[in-house]
XYZ file of C-alpha atoms in Angstrom:
639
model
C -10.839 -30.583 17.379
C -13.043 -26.847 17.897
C -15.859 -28.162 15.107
C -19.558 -27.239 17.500
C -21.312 -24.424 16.447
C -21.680 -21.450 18.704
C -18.158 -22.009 19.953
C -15.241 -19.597 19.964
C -11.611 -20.136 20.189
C -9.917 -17.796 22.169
C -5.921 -17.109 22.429
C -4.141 -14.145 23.337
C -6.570 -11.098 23.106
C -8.262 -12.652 20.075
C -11.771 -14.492 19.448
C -12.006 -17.012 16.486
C -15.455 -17.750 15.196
C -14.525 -21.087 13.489
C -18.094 -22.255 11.524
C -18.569 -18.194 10.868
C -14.801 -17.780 9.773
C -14.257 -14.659 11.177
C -11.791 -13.651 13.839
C -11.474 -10.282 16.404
C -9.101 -9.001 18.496
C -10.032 -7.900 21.731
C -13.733 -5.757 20.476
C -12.839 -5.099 17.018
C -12.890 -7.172 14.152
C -9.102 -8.198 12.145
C -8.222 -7.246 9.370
C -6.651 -10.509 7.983
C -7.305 -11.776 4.211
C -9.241 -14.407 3.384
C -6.301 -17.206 2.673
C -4.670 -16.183 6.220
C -8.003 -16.552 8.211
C -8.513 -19.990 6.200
C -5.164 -21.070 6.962
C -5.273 -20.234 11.119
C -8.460 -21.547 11.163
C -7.241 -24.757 9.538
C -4.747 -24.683 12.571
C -6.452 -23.568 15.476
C -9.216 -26.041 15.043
C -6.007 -28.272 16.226
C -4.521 -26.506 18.531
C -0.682 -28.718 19.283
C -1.240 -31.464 16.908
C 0.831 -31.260 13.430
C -1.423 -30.196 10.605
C 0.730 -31.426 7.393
C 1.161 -29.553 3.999
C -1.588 -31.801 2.221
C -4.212 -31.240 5.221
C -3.494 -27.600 4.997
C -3.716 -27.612 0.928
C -7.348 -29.780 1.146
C -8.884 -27.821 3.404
C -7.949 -24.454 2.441
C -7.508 -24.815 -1.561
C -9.910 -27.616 -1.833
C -10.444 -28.197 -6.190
C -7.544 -25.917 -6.672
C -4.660 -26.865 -8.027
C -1.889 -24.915 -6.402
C 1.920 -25.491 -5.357
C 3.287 -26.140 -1.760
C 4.655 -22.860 -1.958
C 1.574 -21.269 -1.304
C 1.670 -22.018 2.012
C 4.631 -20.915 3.324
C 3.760 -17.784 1.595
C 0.749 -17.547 3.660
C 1.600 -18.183 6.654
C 4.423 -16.388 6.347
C 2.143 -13.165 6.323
C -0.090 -14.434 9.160
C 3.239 -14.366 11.178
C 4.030 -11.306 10.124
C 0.341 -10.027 10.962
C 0.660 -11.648 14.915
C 3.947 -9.451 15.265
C 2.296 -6.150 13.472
C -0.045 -6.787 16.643
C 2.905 -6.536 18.907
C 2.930 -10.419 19.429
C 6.877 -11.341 20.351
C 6.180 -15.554 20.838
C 5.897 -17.595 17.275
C 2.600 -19.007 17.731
C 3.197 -20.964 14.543
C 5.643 -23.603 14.372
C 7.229 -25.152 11.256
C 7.720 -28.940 11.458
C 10.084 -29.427 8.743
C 9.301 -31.598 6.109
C 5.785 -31.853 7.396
C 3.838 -29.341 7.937
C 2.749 -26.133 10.899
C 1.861 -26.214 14.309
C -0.655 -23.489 16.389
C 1.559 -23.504 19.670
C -0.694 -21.049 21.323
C -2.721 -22.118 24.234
C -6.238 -22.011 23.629
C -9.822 -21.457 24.941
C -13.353 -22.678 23.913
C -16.048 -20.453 25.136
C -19.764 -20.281 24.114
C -21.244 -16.675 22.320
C -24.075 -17.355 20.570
C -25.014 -13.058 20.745
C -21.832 -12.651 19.341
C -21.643 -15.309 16.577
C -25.014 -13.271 15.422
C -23.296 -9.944 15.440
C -20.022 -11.027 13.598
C -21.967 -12.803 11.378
C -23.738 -9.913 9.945
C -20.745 -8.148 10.168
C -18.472 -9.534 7.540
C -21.504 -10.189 5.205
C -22.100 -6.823 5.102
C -18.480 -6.189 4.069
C -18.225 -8.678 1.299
C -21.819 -7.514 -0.159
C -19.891 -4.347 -0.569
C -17.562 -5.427 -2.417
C -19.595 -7.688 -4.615
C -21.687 -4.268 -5.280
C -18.593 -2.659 -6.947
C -18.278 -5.134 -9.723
C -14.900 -4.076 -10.448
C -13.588 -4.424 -13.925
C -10.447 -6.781 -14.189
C -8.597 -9.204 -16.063
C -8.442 -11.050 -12.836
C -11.081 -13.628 -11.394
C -13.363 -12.801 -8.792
C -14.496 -16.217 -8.048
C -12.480 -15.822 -4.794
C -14.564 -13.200 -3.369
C -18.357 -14.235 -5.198
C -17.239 -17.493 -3.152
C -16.941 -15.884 0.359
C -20.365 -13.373 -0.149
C -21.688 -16.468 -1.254
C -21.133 -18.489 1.892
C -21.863 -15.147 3.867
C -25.161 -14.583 2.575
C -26.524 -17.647 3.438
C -25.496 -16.865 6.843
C -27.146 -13.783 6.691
C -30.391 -15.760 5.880
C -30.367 -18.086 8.658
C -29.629 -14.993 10.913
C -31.823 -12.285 9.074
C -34.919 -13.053 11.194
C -34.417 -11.982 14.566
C -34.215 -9.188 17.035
C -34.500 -5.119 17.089
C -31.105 -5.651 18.748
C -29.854 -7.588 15.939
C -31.294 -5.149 12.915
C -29.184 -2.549 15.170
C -26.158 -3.612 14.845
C -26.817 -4.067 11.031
C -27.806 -0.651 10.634
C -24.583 -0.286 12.311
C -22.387 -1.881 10.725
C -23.829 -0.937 7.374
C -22.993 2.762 8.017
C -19.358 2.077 9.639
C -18.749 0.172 6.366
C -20.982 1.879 3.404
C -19.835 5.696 4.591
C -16.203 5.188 3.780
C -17.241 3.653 0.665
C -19.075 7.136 -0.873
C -16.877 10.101 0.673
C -13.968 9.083 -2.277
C -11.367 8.793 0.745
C -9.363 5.595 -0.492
C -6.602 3.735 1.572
C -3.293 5.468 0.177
C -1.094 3.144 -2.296
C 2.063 2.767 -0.833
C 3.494 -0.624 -2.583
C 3.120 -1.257 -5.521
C 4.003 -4.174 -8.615
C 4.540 -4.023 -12.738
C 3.138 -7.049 -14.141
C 4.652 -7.889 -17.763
C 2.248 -6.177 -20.191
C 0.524 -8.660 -22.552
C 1.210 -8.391 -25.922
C -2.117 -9.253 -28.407
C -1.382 -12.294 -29.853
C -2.978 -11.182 -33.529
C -0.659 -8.242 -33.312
C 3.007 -8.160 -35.340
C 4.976 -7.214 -31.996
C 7.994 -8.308 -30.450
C 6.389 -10.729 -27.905
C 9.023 -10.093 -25.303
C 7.841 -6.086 -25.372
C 5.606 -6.436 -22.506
C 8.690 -7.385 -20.335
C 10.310 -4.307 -21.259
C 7.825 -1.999 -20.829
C 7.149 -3.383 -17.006
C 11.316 -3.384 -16.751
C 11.161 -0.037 -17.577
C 7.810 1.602 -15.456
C 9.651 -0.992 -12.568
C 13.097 1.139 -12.924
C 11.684 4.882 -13.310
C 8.996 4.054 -10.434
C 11.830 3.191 -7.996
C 13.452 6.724 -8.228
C 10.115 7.443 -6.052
C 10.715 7.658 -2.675
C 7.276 7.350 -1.403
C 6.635 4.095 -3.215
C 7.926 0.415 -2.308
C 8.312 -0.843 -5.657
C 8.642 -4.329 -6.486
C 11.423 -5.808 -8.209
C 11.310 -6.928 -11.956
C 11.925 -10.971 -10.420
C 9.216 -10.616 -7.832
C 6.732 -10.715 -10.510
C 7.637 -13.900 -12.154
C 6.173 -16.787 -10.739
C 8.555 -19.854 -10.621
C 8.856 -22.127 -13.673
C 7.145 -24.810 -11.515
C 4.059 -23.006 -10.640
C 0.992 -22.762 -12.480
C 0.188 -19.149 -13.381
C -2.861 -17.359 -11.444
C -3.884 -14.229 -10.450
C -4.723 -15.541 -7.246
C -1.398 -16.861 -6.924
C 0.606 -13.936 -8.250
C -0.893 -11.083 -6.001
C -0.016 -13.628 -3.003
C 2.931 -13.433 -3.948
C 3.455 -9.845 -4.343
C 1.673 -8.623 -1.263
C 0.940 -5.004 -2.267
C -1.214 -2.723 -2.113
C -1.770 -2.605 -6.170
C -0.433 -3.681 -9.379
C -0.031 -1.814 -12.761
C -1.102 -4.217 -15.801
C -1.342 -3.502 -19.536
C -1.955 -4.955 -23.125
C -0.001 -3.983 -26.093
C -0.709 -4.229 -29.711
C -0.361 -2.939 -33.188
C -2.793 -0.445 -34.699
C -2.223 0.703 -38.236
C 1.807 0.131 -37.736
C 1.660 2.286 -34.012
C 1.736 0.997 -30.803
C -1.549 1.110 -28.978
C -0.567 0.457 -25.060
C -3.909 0.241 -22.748
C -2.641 0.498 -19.248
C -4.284 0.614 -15.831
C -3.692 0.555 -12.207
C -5.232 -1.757 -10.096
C -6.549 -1.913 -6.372
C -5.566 -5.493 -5.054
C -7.828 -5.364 -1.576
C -10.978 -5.077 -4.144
C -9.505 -5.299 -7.130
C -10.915 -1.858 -8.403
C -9.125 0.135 -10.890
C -7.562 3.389 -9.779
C -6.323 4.643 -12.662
C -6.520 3.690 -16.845
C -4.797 5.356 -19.543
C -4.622 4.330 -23.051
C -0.944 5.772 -24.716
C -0.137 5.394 -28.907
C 3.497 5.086 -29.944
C 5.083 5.730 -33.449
C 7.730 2.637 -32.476
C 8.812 1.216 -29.706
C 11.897 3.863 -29.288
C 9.369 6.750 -29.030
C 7.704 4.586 -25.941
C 11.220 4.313 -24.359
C 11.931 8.086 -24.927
C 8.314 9.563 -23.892
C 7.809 9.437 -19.936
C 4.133 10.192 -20.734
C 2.950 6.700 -19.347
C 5.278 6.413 -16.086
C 4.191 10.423 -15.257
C 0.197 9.956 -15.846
C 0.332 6.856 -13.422
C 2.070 9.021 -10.956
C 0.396 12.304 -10.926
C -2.443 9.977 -10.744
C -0.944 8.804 -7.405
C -0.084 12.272 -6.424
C 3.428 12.049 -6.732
C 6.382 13.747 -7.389
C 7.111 12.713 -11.170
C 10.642 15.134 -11.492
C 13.153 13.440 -9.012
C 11.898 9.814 -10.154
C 12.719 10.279 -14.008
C 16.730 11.052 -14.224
C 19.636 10.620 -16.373
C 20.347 6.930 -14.736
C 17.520 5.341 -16.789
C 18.317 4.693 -20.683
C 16.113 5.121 -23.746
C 17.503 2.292 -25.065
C 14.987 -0.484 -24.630
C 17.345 -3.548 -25.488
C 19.722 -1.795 -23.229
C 17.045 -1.719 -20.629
C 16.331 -5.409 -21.038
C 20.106 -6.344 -20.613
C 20.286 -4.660 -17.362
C 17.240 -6.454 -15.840
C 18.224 -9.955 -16.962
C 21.611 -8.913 -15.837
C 20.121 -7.858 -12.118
C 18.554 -11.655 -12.277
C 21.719 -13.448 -12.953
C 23.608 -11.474 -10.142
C 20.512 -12.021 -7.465
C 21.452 -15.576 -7.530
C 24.872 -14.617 -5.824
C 26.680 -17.736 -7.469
C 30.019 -17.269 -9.948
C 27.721 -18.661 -12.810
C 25.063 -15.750 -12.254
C 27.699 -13.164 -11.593
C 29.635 -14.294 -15.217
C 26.655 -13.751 -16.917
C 25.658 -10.761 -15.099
C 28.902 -9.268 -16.085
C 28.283 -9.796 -19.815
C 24.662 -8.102 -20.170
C 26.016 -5.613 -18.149
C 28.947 -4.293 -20.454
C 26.296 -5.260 -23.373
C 23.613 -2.649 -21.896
C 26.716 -0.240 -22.191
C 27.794 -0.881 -25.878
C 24.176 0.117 -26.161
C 24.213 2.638 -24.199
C 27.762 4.343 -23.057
C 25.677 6.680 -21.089
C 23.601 4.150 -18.829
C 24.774 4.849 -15.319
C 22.502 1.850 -13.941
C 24.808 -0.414 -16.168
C 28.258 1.047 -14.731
C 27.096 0.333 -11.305
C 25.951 -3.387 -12.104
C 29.822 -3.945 -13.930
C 30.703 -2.658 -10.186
C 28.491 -5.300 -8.271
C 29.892 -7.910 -10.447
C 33.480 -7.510 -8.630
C 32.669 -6.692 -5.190
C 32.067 -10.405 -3.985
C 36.078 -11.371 -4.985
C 39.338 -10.753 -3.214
C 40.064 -7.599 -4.970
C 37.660 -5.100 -6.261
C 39.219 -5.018 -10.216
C 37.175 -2.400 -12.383
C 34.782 -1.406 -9.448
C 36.138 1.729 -8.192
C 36.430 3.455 -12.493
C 33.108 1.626 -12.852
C 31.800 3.238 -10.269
C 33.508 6.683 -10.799
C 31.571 6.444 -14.675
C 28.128 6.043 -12.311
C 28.313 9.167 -10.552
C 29.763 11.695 -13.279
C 27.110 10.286 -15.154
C 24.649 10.749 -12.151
C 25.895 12.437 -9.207
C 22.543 11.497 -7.336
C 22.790 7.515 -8.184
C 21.737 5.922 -4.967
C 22.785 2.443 -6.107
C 26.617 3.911 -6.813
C 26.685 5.055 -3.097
C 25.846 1.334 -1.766
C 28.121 -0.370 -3.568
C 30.582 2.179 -2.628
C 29.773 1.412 0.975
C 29.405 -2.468 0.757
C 33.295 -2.142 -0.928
C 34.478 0.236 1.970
C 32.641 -1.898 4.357
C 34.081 -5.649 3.181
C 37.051 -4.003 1.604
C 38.477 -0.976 3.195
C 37.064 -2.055 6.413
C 35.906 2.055 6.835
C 32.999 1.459 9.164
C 32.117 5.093 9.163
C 32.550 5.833 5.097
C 30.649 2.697 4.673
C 27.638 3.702 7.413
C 27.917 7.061 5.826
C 27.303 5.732 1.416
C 24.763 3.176 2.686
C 22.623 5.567 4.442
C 22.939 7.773 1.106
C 22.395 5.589 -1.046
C 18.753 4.444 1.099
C 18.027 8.261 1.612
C 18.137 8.779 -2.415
C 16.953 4.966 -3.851
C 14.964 3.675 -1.209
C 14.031 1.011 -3.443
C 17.240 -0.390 -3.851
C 16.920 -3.782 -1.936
C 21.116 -4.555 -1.479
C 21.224 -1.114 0.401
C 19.300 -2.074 2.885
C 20.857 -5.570 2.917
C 24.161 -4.174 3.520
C 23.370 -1.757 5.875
C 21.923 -4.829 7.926
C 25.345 -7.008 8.037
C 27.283 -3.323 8.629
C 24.678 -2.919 11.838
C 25.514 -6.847 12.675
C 29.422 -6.377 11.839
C 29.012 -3.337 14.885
C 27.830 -5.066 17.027
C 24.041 -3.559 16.649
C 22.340 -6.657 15.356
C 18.755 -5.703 17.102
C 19.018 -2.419 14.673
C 20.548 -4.910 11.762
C 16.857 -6.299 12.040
C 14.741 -3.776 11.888
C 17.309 -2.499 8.672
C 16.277 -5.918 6.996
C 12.686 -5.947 7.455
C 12.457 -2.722 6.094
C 14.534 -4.405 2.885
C 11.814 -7.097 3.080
C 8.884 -4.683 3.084
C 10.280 -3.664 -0.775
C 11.273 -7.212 -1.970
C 9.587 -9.815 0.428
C 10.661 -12.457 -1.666
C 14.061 -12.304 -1.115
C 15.361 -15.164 0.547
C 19.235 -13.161 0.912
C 17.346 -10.805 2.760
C 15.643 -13.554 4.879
C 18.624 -15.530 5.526
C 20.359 -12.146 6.544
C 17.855 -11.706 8.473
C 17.989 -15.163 10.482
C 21.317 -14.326 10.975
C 20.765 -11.345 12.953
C 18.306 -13.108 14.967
C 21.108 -15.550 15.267
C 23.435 -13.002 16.952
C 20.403 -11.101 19.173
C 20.742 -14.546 20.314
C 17.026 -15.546 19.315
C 18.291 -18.946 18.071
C 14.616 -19.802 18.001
C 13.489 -17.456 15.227
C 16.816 -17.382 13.535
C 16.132 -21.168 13.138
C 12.287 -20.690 11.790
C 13.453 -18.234 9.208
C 15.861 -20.270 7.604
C 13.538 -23.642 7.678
C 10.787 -20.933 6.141
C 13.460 -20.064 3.605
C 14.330 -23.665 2.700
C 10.822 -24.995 2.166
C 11.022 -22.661 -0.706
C 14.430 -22.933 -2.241
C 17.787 -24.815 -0.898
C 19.520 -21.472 -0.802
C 22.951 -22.277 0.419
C 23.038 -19.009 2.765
C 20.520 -20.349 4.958
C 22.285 -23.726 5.077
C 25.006 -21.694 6.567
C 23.551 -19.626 9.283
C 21.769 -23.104 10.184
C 25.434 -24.836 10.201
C 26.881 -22.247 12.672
C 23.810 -22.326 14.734
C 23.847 -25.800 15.435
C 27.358 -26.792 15.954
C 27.322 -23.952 18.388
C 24.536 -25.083 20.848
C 26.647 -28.860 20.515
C 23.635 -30.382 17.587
C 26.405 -32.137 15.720
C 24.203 -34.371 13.884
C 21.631 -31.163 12.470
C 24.790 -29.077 12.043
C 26.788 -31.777 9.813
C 23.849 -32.112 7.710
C 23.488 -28.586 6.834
C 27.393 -28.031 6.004
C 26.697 -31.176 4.298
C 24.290 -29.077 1.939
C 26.606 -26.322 1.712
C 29.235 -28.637 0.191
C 26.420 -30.099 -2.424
C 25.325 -26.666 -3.416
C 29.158 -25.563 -3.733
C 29.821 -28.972 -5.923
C 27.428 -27.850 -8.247
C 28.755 -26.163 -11.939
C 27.307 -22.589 -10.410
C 31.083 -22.695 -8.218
C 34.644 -22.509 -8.400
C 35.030 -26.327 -9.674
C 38.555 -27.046 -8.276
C 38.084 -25.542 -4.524
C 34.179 -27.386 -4.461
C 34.649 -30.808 -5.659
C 37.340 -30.441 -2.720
C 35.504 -28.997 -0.240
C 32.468 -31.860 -1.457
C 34.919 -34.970 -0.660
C 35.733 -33.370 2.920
C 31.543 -32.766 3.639
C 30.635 -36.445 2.231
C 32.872 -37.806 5.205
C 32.083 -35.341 7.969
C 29.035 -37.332 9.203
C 30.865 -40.634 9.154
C 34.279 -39.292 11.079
C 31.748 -37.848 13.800
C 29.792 -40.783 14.264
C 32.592 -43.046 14.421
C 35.430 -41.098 16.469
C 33.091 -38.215 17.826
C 33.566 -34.306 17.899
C 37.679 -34.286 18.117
C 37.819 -36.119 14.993
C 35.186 -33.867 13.243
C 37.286 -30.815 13.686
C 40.616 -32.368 13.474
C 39.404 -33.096 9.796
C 38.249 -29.523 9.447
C 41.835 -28.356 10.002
C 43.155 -30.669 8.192
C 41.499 -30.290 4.661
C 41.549 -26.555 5.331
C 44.827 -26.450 5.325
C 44.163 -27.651 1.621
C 42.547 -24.896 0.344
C 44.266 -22.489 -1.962
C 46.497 -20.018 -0.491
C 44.509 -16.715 -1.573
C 41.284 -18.431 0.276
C 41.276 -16.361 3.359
C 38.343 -17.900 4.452
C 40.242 -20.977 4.980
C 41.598 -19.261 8.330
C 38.920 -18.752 9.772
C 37.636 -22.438 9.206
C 41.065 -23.360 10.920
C 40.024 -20.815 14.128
C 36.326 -22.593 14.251
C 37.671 -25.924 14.235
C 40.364 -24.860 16.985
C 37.902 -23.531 19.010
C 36.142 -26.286 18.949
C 39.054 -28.020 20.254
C 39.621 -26.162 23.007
C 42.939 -24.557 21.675
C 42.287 -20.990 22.514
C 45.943 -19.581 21.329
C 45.516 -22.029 18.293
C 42.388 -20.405 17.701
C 43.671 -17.010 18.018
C 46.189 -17.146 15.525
C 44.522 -18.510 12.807
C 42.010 -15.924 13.411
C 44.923 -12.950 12.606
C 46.148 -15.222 9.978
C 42.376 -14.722 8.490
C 42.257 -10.984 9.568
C 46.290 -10.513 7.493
C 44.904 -12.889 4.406
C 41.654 -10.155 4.504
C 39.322 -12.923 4.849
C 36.003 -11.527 3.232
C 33.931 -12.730 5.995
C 36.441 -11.987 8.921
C 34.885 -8.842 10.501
C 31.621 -10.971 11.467
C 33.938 -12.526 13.950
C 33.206 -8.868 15.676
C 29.993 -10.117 16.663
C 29.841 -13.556 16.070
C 28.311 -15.388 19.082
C 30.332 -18.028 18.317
C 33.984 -16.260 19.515
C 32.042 -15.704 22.953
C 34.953 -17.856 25.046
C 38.110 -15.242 23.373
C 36.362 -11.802 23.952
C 37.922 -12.034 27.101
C 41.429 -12.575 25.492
C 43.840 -9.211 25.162
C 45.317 -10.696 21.974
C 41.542 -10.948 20.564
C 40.653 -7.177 21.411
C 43.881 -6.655 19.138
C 43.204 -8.630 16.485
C 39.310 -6.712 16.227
C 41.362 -3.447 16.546
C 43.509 -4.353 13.723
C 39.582 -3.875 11.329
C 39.263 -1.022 13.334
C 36.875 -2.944 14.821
């Protein structure tokens, strides 16, 4: 363990002071938060060995009561900070079930000139920002708790050289100049936090959602702004509510918050933008309503906040938004039920949806969620009118052109239409996450899965919570054929949730490099998550008896058996299941049975298989590229 004072470790171009906590890269100090530099600190003091989950939660939220989840969160954005810095390698392994690993090799050198220096440094910085005393609902004690430790290292380094009161002249003008010539870092992401509604006050308590639902949905027009979405500000059930924990979570650059209550039978809203690096306020505003329809029909609010920013406030408020606020709330909860990309979720989604438009038969948002709700089936059923409503009603609807694509893409298999309505739809809603998603499995479906991931991150930048975008994401990786991080980002994803998707991309990735045992377990998981009341009962409990045994046929009678049981209670599937082809044409292959293979794979491709064209580029089909009869059946997606 690094513990001596006056010792550095270094690894790759950077120096980590461990008893100063601060850390440089090559002769420049990083700009890494707080949590993060706790958290690699925590791990490069044990460079190789397994630092668990509870070591990790001790030592850097010692007396705080927070949730696993916090972690992964974390180091999640350390990771993403090593590859902003152009590092390729993961120098942070994930142990599942127990806890990270620094795989970096590491240095310790001696500095004491240099401990000095970045020392006075960082105290300088933090006495800054303790000057500001910015005004805020949310603690501080995070950052009074860092100048505190800071300045007593200033004390035990204050007397000393001319060399040393240099460099704090120094770095006291490199950091205090900034702070007076009113040039701010731009805000470029941004979150709406529910609005809290006085207590004393007679007002619908669930207002504060709808105000943030609606500032959420007229903010996303903007096309300068990554806005979050309404879900990423909701902390799970499980987790106890924080500031702390909550702008984690987010990761932007600031949040809007507001109170609401009733004055004299009007609505007094107090609302205010906040800095999250310092937590200073940008911008305040204090708005009075007649009712709660006025609120929904003024755009006074949503335009101050953005003139504020110094943008555009005319293309981001159109006819797609309603002024119905119960209509507005319908839509949201309905975008939360579909998220969960489950038959339960979509059901319900279905039913706010058409709700939103009894409301309002003019809320184009609403057509295109009725849309979404069919996409996912064999046939696209009241899509295509739905979608038709969207764009008389809006002819510049972003969302409407994605869903278009996503149903020529999975649907019409019309690569170029589809390429053609995502990029539309991302040029005018850049804030609509599934654009970005689908453009990513298009770009993977091509054959183009290195630009697939750079299309995904960008959908993560908007909505980094997303674990479809993650697990779409691993799956790219998965067909670049960087098993490696394909793996890490579905482990990352399932130490948050047990999202089937990533269960999937794991299955396929193991039984291909021969891992029977890790790839069993995962389908294994798939069948559990389709058994649940969420699924098609009749096809799950099914497909659940055929996963209980898998493990036990393989262990007994080995791989043959395995996939002769795959064929054989596929063959049991419905007829309309396409899918069930292509389950046939994995097992086969896994056989050996080449032309067995190959024609349940055009049985899948004539049945219109929903997943079918990802045999395209599939790393899996590797050993029939080769085949004529293979070529044909691509050509036959156009393919």
């Amino acid at each position: 363990m690094v513990s001596k004072p006056n010792e550095f470790v270094e690894f790759g171009s950077f120096r980590l002071d461990i008893s100063n906590r601060s850390l440089w890269l090559e002769d420049r100090p990083a700009d890494l938060p707080p949590k993060e530099l706790e958290l690699l600190t925590a791990l490069a003091e044990r460079p190789g060995e397994i630092v668990t989950k509870d070591d990790l939660l001790e030592k850097v939220w010692a007396n705080t009561f927070v949730e696993e989840s916090n972690i992964s969160r974390h180091i999640y954005k350390l990771r993403r900070y090593f590859e902003e810095q152009g590092i390729s390698e993961n120098w942070i392994e994930t142990v599942p079930r127990r806890g990270y690993r620094f795989t970096c090799p590491v240095s310790i050198v001696d500095g004491p000139m240099v401990i000095q220096r970045h020392s006075v440094i960082e105290t300088t910085v933090e006495e800054i920002h303790d000057s500001e005393d910015p005004v805020s609902t949310f603690p501080t004690s995070t950052y009074v708790l860092q100048s505190g430790k800071h300045s007593r290292t200033l004390g035990r380094y204050a007397i000393g050289t001319m060399v040393l009161l240099a460099v704090t002249s120094l770095a006291f003008a490199a950091f205090i100049f900034p702070r007076f010539s009113n040039i701010e870092p731009p805000v470029r992401s941004i979150a709406v936090l529910p609005f809290a509604v006085a207590t004393t006050s007679d007002v619908d308590p669930n207002l504060g959602s709808r105000v943030s639902d609606l500032l959420t949905a007229r903010l996303s027009r903007s096309k300068r702004l990554k806005v979050r979405p309404t879900r990423s500000t909701l902390l799970p059930e499980s987790e106890t509510p924080n500031a702390t924990s909550l702008l984690d979570r987010l990761n932007v650059d600031a949040i809007v918050e507001g109170t609401i209550e009733n004055k004299g039978g009007a609505l007094l809203i107090n609302a205010r933008l906040v800095r999250v690096s310092d937590l200073s306020v940008i911008w305040s505003e204090q708005f009075e309503y007649d009712s709660e329809t006025e609120l929904f029909l003024k755009d006074d609010l949503y335009k101050s906040l953005v003139t504020d920013l110094g943008h555009d406030t005319e293309s981001a408020s159109r006819a797609d938004l309603t002024s119905d606020p119960e209509a507005m709330r319908m839509y949201m909860l309905g975008r939360y039920h579909w998220n969960k990309r489950d038959t339960g979720g979509t059901f319900e989604a279905a039913r706010l949806f058409r709700n939103a438009i009894v409301l309002d038969p003019n809320f184009a948002l609403a057509y295109v969620g009725i849309a979404d709700t069919y996409i996912f089936g064999p046939t696209t059923g009241d899509a295509g009118p739905s979608l038709e409503k969207a764009l008389e009603l809006d002819p510049g609807l972003g969302e409407a052109y994605a869903t278009r694509g996503f149903i020529k893409m999975f649907h019409s298999w019309s690569w170029d239409e589809a390429e053609a309505d995502l990029l539309k739809s991302i040029e005018l809603s850049p804030n609509h996450v599934p654009a970005h998603q689908w453009y990513g499995n298009l770009l993977m479906i091509r054959g183009r899965p290195h630009d697939a991931i750079s299309a995904l991150k960008r959908g993560l930048e908007i909505d980094p919570t997303s674990y479809n975008l993650m697990a779409d994401l691993a799956q790219a990786h998965y067909y670049a054929g960087e098993t490696e991080e394909a793996e890490r980002l579905c482990l990352q994803v399932l130490e948050n949730e047990d999202f089937i998707f990533a269960h999937t991309v794991l299955t396929d990735l193991y039984l291909s490099k021969g891992d029977y045992l890790r790839g069993i377990e995962h389908q294994t998981a798939v069948s559990r998550i389709l058994s649940t009341p969420s699924y098609p009962v009749a096809k799950e409990k099914a497909s659940a008896k055929v996963r209980k045994s898998s493990m036990e046929i393989f262990s007994s009678n080995g791989a043959a058996a395995y996939w002769s049981d795959i064929i054989s209670q596929s063959q049991q599937f419905h007829p309309v299941n396409g899918n069930r082809f292509l389950a046939i044409a994995r097992a086969q292959l896994g056989l050996g049975r080449h032309k067995e293979a190959l024609m349940a794979l055009d049985q899948a491709v004539e049945a219109k298989a929903f997943i079918v064209p990802f045999v395209n580029a599939d790393p899996v089909w590797t050993p029939l590229r080769s085949e004529p009869r293979f070529r044909q059946i691509m050509a036959k997606m156009r393919l």
